[in-house]
XYZ file of C-alpha atoms in Angstrom:
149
model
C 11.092 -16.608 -31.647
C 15.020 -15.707 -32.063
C 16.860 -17.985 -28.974
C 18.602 -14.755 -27.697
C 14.781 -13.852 -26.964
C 13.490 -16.874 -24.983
C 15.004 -16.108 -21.712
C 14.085 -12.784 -21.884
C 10.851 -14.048 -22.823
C 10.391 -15.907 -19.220
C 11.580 -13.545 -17.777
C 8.643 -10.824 -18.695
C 5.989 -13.630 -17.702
C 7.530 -13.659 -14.512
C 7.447 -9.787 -14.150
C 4.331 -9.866 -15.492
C 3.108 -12.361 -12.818
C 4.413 -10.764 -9.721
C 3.010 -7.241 -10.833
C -0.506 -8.765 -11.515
C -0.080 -10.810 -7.659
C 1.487 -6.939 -6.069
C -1.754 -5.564 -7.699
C -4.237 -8.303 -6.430
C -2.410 -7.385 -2.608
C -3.084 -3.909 -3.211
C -6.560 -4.381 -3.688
C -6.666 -7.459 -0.716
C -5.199 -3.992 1.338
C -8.017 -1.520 0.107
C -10.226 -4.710 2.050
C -8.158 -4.402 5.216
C -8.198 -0.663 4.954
C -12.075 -0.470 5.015
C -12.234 -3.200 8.034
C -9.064 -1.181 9.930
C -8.020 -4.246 10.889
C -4.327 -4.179 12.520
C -3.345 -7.653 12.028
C -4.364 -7.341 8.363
C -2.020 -4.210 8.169
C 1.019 -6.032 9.076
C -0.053 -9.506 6.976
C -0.648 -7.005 4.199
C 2.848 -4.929 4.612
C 4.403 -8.202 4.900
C 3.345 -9.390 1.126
C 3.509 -5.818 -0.461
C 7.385 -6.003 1.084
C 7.765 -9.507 -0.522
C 6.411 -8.677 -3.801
C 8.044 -5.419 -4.598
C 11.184 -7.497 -3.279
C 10.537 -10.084 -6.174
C 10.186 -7.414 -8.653
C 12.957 -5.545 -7.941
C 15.184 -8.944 -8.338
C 13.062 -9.597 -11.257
C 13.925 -6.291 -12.709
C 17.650 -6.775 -11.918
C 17.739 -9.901 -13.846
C 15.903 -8.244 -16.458
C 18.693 -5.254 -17.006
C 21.483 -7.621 -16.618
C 19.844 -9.912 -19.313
C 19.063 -7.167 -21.882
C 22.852 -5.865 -21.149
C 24.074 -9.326 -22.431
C 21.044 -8.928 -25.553
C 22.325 -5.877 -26.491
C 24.931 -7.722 -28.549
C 22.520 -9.092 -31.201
C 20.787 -7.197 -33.680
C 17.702 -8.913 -33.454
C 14.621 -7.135 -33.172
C 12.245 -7.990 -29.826
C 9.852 -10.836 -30.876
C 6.041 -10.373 -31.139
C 5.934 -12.088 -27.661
C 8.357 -9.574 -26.034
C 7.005 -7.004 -27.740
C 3.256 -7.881 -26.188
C 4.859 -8.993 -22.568
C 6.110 -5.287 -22.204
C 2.579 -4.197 -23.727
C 1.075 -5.884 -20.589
C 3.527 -4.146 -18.081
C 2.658 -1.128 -19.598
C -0.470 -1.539 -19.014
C -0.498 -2.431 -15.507
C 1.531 0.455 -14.542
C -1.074 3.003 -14.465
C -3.647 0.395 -12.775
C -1.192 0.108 -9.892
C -0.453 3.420 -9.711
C -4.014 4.096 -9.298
C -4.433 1.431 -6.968
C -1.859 2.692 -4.408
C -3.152 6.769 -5.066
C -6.574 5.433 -3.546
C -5.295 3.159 -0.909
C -3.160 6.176 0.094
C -5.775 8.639 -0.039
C -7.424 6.005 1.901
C -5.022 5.464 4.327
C -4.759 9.250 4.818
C -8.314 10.260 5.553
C -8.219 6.829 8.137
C -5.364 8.812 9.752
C -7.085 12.108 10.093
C -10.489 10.216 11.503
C -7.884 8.669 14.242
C -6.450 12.380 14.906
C -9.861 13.477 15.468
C -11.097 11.055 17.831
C -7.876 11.467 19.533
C -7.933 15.384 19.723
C -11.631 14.818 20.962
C -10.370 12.411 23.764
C -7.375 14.458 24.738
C -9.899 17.293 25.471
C -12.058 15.257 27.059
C -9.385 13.717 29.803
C -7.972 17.904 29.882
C -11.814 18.442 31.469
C -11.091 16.233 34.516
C -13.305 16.013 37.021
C -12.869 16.330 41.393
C -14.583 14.818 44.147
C -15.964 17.332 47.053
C -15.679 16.461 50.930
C -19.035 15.788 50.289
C -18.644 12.776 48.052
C -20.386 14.639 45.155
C -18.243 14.780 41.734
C -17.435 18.559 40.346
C -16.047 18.812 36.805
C -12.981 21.650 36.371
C -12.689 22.921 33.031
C -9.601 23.294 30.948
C -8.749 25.931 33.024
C -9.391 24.888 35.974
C -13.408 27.286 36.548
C -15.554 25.054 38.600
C -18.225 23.896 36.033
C -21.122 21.586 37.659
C -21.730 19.408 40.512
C -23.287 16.336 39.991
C -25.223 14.675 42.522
């Protein structure tokens, strides 16, 4: 491998690395997703946050590095040229992976709307006590309904 490529060469294992560790957290969050747990939400948001902040320094380095290549005419090594194989190739597998957890996410969201529609009705049909002690449930709009004993 030509020197001017080694550190460019690390560099792509690294990338490589912290997209392989963002994918295994997106697929840790299609877990939390099914379990709706909260607390694994915000552990989960946490990491994601961390990991796309690695490879966006990562991916800084990398431009700034390949500005300061760009002076050689040296071709990319066979190990550069199968490091940005591998990216490649995880690109669509994370996209994919964040298209389901979204779609995921999304139909989560509309259950919660439901049930929360369905209560919101429920509390607008409130209910009144008679002199008598017995309960009497009002409709929405405000028609006497039943009176339970």
């Amino acid at each position: 491998m030509a020197p001017c490529n080694q550190p460019l060469a690390q560099l792509l294992d690294t990338e490589i690395s912290q997209y392989e560790t963002f994918l295994n957290v997106l697929e840790e969050e299609r877990e939390v997703l099914r379990t709706l747990s909260y607390s694994g939400m915000l552990d989960i948001n946490k990491r994601k946050s961390e990991c796309l902040a690695q490879i966006r320094d990562s991916e800084q380095e990398r431009a700034s590095l390949m500005s300061t290549l760009s002076d050689y005419s040296s071709l990319p090594s066979p190990e550069t040229r199968s490091q940005y194989d591998r990216l490649h190739k995880l690109a669509p597998t994370i996209r994919e992976a964040m298209t389901f957890n979204r779609h995921v996410i999304e139909r989560s969201l509309g259950r919660v709307e439901a049930l929360l529609s369905l209560w919101s009705h429920a509390v607008s049909d409130s209910s009144t006590y008679c002199p008598t002690g017995n309960r009497q449930s009002i409709g929405g709009h405000g028609q006497f309904v039943s009176t339970q004993g």
